[in-house]
GROMACS .gro file of C-alpha atoms in nm:
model
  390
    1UNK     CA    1   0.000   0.000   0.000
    2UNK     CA    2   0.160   0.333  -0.054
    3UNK     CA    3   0.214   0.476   0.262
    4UNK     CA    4   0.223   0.860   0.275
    5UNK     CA    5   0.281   0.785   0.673
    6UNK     CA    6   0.554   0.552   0.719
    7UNK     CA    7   0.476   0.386   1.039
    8UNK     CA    8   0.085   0.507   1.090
    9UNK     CA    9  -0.107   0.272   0.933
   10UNK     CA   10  -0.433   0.409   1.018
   11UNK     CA   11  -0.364   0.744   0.871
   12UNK     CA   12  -0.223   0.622   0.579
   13UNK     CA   13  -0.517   0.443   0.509
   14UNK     CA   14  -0.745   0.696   0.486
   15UNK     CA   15  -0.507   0.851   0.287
   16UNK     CA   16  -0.533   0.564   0.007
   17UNK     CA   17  -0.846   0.527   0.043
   18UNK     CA   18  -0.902   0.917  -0.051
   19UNK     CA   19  -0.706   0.865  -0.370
   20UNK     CA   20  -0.963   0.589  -0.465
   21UNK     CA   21  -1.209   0.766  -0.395
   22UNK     CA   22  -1.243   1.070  -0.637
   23UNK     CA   23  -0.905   1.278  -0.448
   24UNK     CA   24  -0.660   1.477  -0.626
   25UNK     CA   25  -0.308   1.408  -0.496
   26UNK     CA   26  -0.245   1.768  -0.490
   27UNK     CA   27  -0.510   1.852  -0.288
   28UNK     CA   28  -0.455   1.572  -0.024
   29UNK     CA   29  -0.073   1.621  -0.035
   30UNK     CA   30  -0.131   1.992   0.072
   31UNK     CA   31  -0.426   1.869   0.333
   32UNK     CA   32  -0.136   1.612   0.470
   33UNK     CA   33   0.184   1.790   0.458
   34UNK     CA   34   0.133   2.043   0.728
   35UNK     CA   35   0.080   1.698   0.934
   36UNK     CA   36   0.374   1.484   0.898
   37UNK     CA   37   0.527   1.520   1.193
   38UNK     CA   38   0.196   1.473   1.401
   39UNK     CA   39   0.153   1.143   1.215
   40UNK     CA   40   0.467   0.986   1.373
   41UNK     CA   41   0.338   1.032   1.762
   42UNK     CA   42   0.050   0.805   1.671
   43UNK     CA   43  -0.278   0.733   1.496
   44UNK     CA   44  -0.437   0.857   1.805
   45UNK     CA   45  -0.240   1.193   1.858
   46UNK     CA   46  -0.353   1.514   1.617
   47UNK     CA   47  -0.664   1.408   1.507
   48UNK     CA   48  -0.827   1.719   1.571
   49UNK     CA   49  -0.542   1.879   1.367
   50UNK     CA   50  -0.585   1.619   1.111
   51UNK     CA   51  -0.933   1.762   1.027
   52UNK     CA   52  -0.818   2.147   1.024
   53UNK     CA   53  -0.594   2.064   0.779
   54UNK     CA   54  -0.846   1.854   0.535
   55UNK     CA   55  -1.114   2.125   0.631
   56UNK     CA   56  -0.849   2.389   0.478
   57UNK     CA   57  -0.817   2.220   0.173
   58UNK     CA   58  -1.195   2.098   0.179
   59UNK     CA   59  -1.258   2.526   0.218
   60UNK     CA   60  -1.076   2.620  -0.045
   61UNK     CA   61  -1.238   2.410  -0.262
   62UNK     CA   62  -1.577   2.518  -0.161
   63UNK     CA   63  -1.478   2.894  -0.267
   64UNK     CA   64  -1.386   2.743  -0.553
   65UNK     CA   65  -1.692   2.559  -0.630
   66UNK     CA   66  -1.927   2.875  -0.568
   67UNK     CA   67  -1.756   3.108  -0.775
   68UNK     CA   68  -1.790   2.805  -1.093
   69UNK     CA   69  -2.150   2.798  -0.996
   70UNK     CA   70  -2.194   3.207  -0.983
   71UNK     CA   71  -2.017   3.240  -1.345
   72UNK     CA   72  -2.209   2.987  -1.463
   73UNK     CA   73  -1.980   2.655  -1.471
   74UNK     CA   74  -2.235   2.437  -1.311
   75UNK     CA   75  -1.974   2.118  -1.379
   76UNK     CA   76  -1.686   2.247  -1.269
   77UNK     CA   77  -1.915   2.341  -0.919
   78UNK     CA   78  -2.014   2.052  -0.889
   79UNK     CA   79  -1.689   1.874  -0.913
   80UNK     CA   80  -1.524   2.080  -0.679
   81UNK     CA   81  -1.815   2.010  -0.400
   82UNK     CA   82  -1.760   1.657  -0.476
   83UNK     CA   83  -1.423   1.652  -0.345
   84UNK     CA   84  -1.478   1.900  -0.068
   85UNK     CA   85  -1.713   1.687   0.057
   86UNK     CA   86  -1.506   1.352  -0.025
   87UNK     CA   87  -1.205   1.535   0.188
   88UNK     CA   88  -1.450   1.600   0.473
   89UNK     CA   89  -1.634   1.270   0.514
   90UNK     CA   90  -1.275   1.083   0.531
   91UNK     CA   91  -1.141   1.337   0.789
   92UNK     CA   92  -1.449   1.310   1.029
   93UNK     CA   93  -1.432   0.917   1.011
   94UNK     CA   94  -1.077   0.972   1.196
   95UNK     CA   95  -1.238   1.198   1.499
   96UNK     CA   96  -1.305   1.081   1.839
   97UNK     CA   97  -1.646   1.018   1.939
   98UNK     CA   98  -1.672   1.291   2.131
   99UNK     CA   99  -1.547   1.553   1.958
  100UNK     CA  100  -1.746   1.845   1.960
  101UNK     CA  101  -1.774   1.955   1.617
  102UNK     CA  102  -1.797   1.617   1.437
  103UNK     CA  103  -2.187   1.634   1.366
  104UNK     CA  104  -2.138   1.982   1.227
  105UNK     CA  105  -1.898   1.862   1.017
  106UNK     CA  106  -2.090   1.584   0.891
  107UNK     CA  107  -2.374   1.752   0.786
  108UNK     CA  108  -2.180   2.006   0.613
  109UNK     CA  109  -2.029   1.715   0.442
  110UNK     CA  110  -2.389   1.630   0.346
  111UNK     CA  111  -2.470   1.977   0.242
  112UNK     CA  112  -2.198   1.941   0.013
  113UNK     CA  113  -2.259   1.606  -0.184
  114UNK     CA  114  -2.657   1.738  -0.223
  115UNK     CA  115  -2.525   2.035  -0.439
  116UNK     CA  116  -2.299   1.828  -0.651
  117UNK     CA  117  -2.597   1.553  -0.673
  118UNK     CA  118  -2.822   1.854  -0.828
  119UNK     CA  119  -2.509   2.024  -1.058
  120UNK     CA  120  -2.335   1.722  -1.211
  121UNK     CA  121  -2.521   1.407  -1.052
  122UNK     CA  122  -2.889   1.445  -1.073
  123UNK     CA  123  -2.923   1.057  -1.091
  124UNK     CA  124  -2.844   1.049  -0.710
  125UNK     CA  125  -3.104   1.168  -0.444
  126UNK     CA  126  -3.137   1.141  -0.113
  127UNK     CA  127  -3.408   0.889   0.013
  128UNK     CA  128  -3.515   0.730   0.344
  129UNK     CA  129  -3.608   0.369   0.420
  130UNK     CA  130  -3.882   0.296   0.662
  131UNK     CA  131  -3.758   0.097   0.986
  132UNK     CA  132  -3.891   0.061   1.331
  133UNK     CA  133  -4.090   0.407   1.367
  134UNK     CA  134  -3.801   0.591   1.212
  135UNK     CA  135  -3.603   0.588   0.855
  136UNK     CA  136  -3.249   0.460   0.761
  137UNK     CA  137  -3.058   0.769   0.522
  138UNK     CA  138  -2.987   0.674   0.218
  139UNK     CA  139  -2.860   0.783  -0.165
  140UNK     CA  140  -3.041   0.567  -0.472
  141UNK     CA  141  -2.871   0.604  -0.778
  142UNK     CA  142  -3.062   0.538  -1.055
  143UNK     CA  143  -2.930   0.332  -1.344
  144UNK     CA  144  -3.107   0.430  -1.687
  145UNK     CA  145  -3.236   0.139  -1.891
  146UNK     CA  146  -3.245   0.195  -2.309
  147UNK     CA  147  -3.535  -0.028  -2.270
  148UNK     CA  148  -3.705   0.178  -1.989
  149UNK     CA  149  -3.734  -0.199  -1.776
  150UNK     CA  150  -3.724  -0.134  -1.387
  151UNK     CA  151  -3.339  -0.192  -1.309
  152UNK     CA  152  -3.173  -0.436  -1.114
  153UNK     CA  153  -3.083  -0.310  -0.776
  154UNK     CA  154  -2.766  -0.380  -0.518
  155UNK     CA  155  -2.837  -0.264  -0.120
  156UNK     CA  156  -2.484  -0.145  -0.008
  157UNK     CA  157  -2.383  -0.110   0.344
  158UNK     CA  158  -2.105  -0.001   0.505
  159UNK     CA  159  -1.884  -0.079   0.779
  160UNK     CA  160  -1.814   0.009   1.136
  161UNK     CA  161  -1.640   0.343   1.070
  162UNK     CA  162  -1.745   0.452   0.719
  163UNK     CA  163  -2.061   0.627   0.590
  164UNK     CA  164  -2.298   0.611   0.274
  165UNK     CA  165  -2.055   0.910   0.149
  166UNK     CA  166  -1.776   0.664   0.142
  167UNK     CA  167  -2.004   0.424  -0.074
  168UNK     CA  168  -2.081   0.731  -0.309
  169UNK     CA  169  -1.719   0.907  -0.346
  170UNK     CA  170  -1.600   0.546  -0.414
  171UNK     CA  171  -1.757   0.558  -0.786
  172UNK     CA  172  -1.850   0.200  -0.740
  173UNK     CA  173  -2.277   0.341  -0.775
  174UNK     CA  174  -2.159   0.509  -1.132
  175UNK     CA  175  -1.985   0.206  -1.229
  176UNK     CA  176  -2.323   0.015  -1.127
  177UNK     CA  177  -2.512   0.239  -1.283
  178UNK     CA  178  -2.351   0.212  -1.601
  179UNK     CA  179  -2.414  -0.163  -1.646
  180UNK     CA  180  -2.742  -0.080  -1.561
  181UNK     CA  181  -2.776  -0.170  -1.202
  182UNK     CA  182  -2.890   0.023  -0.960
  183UNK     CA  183  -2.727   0.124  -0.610
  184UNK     CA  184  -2.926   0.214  -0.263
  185UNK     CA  185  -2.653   0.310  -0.028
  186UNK     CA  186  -2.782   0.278   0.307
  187UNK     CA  187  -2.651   0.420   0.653
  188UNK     CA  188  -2.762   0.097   0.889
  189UNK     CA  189  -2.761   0.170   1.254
  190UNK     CA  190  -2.404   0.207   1.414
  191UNK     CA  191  -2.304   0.418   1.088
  192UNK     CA  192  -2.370   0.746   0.967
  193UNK     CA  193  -2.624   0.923   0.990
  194UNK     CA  194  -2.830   0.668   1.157
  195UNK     CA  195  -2.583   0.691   1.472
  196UNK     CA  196  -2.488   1.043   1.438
  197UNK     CA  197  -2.846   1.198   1.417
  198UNK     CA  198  -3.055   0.917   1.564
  199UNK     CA  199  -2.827   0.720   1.796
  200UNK     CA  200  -2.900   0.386   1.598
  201UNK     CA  201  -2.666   0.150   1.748
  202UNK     CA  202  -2.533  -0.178   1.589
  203UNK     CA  203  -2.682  -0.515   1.641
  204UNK     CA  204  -2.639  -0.865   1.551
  205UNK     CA  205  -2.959  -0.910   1.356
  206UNK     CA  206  -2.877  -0.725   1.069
  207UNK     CA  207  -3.127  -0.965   0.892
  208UNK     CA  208  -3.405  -0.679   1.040
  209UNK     CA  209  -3.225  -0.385   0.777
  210UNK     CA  210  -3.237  -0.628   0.499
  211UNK     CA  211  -3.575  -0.697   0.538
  212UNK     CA  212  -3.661  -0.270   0.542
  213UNK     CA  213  -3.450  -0.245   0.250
  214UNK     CA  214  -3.587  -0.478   0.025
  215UNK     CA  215  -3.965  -0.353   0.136
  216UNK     CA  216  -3.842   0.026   0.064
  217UNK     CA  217  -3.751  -0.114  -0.275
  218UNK     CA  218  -4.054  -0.308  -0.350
  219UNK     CA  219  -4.275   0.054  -0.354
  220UNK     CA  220  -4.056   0.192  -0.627
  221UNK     CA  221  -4.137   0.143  -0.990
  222UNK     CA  222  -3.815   0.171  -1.123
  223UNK     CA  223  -3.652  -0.142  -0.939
  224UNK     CA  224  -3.688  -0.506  -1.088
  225UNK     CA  225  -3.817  -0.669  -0.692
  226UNK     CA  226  -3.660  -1.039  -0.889
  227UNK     CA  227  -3.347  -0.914  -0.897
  228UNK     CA  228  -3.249  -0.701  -0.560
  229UNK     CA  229  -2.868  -0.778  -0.409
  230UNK     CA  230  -2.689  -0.707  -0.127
  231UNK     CA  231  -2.337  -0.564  -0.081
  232UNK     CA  232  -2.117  -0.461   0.202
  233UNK     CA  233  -1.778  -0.385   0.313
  234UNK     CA  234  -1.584  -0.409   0.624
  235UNK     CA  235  -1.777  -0.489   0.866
  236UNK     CA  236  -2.037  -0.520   0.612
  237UNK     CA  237  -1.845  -0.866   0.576
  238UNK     CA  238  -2.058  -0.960   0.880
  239UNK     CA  239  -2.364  -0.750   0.840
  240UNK     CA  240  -2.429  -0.904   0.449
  241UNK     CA  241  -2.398  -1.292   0.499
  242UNK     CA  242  -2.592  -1.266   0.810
  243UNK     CA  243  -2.898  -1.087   0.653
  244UNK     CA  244  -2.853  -1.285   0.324
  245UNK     CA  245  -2.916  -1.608   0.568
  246UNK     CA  246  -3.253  -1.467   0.635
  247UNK     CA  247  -3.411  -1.248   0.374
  248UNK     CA  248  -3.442  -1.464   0.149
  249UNK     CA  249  -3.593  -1.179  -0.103
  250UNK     CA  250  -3.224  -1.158  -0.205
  251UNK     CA  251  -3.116  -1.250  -0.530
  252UNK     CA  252  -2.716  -1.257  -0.446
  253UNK     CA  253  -2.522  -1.138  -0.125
  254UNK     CA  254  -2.151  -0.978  -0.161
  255UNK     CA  255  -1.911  -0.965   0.110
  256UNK     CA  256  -1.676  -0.693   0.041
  257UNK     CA  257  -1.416  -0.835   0.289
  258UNK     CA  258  -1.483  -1.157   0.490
  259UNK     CA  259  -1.539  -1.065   0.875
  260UNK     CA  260  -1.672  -1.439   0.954
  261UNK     CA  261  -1.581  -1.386   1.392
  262UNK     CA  262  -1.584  -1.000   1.421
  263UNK     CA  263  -1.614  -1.094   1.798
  264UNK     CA  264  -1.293  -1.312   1.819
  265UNK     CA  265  -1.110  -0.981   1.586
  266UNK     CA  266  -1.218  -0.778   1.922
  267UNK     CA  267  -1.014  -1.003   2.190
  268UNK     CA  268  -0.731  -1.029   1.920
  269UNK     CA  269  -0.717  -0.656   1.941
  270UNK     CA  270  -0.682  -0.585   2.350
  271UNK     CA  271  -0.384  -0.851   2.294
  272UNK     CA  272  -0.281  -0.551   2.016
  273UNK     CA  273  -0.315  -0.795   1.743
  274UNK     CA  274  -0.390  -0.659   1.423
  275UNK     CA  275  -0.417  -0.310   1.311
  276UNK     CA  276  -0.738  -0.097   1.393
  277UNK     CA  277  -0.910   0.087   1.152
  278UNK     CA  278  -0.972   0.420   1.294
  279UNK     CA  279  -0.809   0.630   1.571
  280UNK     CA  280  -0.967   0.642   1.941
  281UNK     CA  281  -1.082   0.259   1.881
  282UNK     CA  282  -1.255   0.162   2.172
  283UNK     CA  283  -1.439   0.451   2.231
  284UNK     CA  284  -1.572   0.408   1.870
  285UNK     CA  285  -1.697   0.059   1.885
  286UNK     CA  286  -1.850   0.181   2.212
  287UNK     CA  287  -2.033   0.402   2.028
  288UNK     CA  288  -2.130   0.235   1.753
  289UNK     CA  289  -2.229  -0.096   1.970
  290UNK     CA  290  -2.424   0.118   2.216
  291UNK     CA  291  -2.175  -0.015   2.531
  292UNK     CA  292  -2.009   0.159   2.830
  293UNK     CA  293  -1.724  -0.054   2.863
  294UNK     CA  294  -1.476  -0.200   2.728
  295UNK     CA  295  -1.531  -0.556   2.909
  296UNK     CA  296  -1.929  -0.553   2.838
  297UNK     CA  297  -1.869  -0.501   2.461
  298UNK     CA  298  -1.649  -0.799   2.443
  299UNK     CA  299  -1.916  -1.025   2.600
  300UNK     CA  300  -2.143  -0.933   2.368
  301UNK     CA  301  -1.903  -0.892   2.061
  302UNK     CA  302  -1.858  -1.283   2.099
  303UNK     CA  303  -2.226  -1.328   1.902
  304UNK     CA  304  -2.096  -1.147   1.608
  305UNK     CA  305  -2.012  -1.445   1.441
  306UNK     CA  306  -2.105  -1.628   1.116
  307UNK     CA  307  -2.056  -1.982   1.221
  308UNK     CA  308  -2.422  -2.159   1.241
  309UNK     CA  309  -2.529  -1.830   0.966
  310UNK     CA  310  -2.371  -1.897   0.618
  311UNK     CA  311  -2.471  -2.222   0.567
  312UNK     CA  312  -2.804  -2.116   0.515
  313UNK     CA  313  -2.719  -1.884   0.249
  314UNK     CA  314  -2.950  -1.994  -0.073
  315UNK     CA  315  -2.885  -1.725  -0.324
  316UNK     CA  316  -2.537  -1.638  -0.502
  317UNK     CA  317  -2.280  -1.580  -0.270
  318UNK     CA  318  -1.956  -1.377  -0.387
  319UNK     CA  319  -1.651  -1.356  -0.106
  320UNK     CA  320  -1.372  -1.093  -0.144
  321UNK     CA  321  -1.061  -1.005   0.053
  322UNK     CA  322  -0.716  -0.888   0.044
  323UNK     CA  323  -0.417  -1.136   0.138
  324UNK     CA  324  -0.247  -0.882   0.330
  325UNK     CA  325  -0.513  -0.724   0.536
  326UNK     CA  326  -0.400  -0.616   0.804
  327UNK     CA  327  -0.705  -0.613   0.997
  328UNK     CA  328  -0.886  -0.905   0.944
  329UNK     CA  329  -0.684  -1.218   0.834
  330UNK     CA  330  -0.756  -1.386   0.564
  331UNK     CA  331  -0.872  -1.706   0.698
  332UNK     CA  332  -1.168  -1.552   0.763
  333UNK     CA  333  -1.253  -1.514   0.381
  334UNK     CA  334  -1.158  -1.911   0.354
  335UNK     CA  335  -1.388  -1.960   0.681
  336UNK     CA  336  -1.683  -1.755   0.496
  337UNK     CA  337  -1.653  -1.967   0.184
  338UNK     CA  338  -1.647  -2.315   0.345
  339UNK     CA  339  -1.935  -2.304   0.552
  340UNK     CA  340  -2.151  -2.164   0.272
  341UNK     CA  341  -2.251  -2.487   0.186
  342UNK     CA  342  -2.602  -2.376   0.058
  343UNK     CA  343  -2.542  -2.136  -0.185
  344UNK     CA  344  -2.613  -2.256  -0.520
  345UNK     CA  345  -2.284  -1.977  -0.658
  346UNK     CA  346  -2.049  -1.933  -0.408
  347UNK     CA  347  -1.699  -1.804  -0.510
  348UNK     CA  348  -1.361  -1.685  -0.325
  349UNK     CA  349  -1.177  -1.412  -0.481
  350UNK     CA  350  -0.844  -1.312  -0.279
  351UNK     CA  351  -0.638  -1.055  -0.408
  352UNK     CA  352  -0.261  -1.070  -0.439
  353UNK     CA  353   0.014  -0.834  -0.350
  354UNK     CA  354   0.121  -0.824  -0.730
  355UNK     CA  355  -0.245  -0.731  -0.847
  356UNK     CA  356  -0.307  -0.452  -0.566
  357UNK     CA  357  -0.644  -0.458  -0.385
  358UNK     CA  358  -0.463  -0.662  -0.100
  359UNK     CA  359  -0.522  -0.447   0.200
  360UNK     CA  360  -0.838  -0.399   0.391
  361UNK     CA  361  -1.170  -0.396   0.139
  362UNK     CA  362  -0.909  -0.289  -0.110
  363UNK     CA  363  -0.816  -0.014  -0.043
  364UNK     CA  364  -0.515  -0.018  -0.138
  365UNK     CA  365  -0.652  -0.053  -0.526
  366UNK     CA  366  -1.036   0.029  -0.482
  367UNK     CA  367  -1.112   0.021  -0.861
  368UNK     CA  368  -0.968  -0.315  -0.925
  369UNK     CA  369  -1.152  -0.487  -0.653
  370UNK     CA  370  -1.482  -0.239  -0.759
  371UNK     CA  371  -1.477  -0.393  -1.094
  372UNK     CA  372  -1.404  -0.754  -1.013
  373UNK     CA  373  -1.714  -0.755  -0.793
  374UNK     CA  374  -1.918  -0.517  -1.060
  375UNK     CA  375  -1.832  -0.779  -1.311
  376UNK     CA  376  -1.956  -1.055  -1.062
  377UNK     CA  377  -2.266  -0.932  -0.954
  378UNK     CA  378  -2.351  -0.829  -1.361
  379UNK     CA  379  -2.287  -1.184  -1.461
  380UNK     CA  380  -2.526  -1.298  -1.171
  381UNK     CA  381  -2.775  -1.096  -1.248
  382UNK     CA  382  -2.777  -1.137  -1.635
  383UNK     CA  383  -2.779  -1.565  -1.600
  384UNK     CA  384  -3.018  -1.760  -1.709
  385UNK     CA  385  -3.365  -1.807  -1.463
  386UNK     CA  386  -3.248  -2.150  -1.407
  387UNK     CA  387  -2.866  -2.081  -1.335
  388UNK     CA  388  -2.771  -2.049  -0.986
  389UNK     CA  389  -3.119  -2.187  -0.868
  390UNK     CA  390  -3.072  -2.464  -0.530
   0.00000   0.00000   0.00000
């Protein structure tokens, strides 16, 4: 992975996974620079620093982009919002729970992608999925059809630390979209704006999203309800194959990164095995899990597990993951595909240090591993009725 912190792997990271996601080296080389030397004290140390800097280059943008939009440059506004807000989202993801200003941040990071959505995205709009007396936020990117059909439709979820934004800024919903599939990026409780604005907190069931997603997408009239998917990185790797055992509305299930024992990951990590993926890491999963302590998350951590789940996967089943990542070993991804037993399509795809895409969720090489699964999830959907069947 190329490492513009030598020895913080955290920060460095978010720095690739910036790159891959729509960000101009320039522009994060001048966000990073002023913080190299805060980088070497620790992931933990200068976070709040971290952000000034990316909000300073995220700024500067903004000027940028309203002074396109008043001379009447709607793309080049738009474009220049889009990173702004790309910069901002990947900044806050590296802030400590409590920080102050992080939900003002956010939201101007929301503020943000909504302009470029109306100047140079109008394909994209914000939407909410019914669930439990509330709604889950969400983006729907709508794929256009020559023949006018209803479109095929992926559900992607994100992970413990990352957002719907991250889904968006990746490109993977254009590159959908282009094939002719089209993308509902969700914020599930724990993430976003879910926990942010309406203290949604993680849970094991994750079969009880699935189930709101796929109903949300049975009222619209552009989605074919035959051929609805689910995809999700990072912790997602947990969140997917669990719900995909359930709702069995589900016409494939991707795990963007195998995370088959998420719960044995957590007691790995107080021995300091394995690298985290944010800063302030216990007080995150705290927040996202909805615990006090450290010792009552673990005990219930130990549920978030796939063993007893997979096997009654019944759709097409797609496995990803990175040889070197260094948070969640591979054997997970081997563990994943093993036990999946029922799936009538189930395939392993590992990544190799020579290809790129070998970190975490591939971040490392986000387009290669994008495509690969694009590719997948096209074929799937375009086979015959009686391919793939049980």
């Amino acid at each position: 992975m190329f490492e513009y912190f030598p020895d913080n792997y955290i920060w460095s990271l978010g720095v690739a996974a910036t790159l891959n996601s729509g960000g101009c080296i320039d522009e994060v080389d001048r966000a990073c620079r002023p913080i190299r030397e805060l980088a070497r004290q620790g992931s933990d140390v200068g976070t709040r620093e971290f952000m000034a800097s990316w909000q300073a280059v995220a700024g500067q943008l903004e000027s940028q982009a309203d002074e396109a939009a008043a001379a009447g440059h709607p793309r080049t506004a738009g474009q220049r919002y889009f990173r702004a807000a790309a910069y901002l989202c990947q900044a806050e993801r590296m802030q400590s729970a409590k920080d102050p200003d992080r939900r003002q941040v956010y939201q101007h990071c929301l503020d943000l992608l909504e302009r470029s959505f109306e100047l140079v995205d109008p394909a994209t709009s914000r939407v909410a999925v019914p669930f439990e007396g509330t709604t889950l936020p969400a983006y729907f990117t709508r794929a256009s059809r020559p023949d006018g059909t209803p479109a095929p439709t992926v559900i992607m979820w994100n992970g413990l630390d990352s957002t719907k934004e991250h889904m968006y800024t990746s490109g993977w919903p254009a590159e959908m979209a282009a094939r002719g599939i089209s993308t509902l990026m969700v914020d599930c409780p724990g993430s976003g704006e879910a926990l942010r604005f309406q203290d949604l907190k993680a849970r094991v069931t994750t079969e009880d999203w699935a189930t709101a997603c796929v109903d949300y997408l049975e009222t619209r009239e552009d989605v074919d309800n035959a051929r609805v998917g689910l995809v999700g990185w990072s912790l997602g790797g947990f969140y997917v194959p669990r719900a995909a055992a359930f709702e069995k509305r589900l016409a494939l299930a991707v795990a963007w990164g195998a995370n088959h024992n998420w719960g044995e990951v957590q007691k790995a990590r107080l021995e300091r095995e394995g690298e985290n993926p944010v800063p302030h890491y216990w007080e995150h999963v705290l927040w996202v899990w909805g615990h006090d302590d450290v010792p009552s998350f673990i005990e219930a951590a130990a549920a978030v597990h796939l063993d007893g789940v997979v096997e009654r996967i019944t759709c097409p089943f797609l496995v990803t993951h990175g040889s070197n990542d260094r948070q969640i070993d591979v054997k997970y991804a081997h563990r994943s595909y093993e036990q999946a037993v029922g799936s009538p399509r189930r395939e392993l795809r590992v990544f190799t240090p020579d290809e790129g895409a070998t970190e975490h969720i591939g971040l490392d090489h986000l387009p290669h591993v994008g495509s690969y699964i694009a590719d997948w999830i096209e074929d799937v959907f375009t086979a015959p009725a009686t391919e793939g069947t049980p």
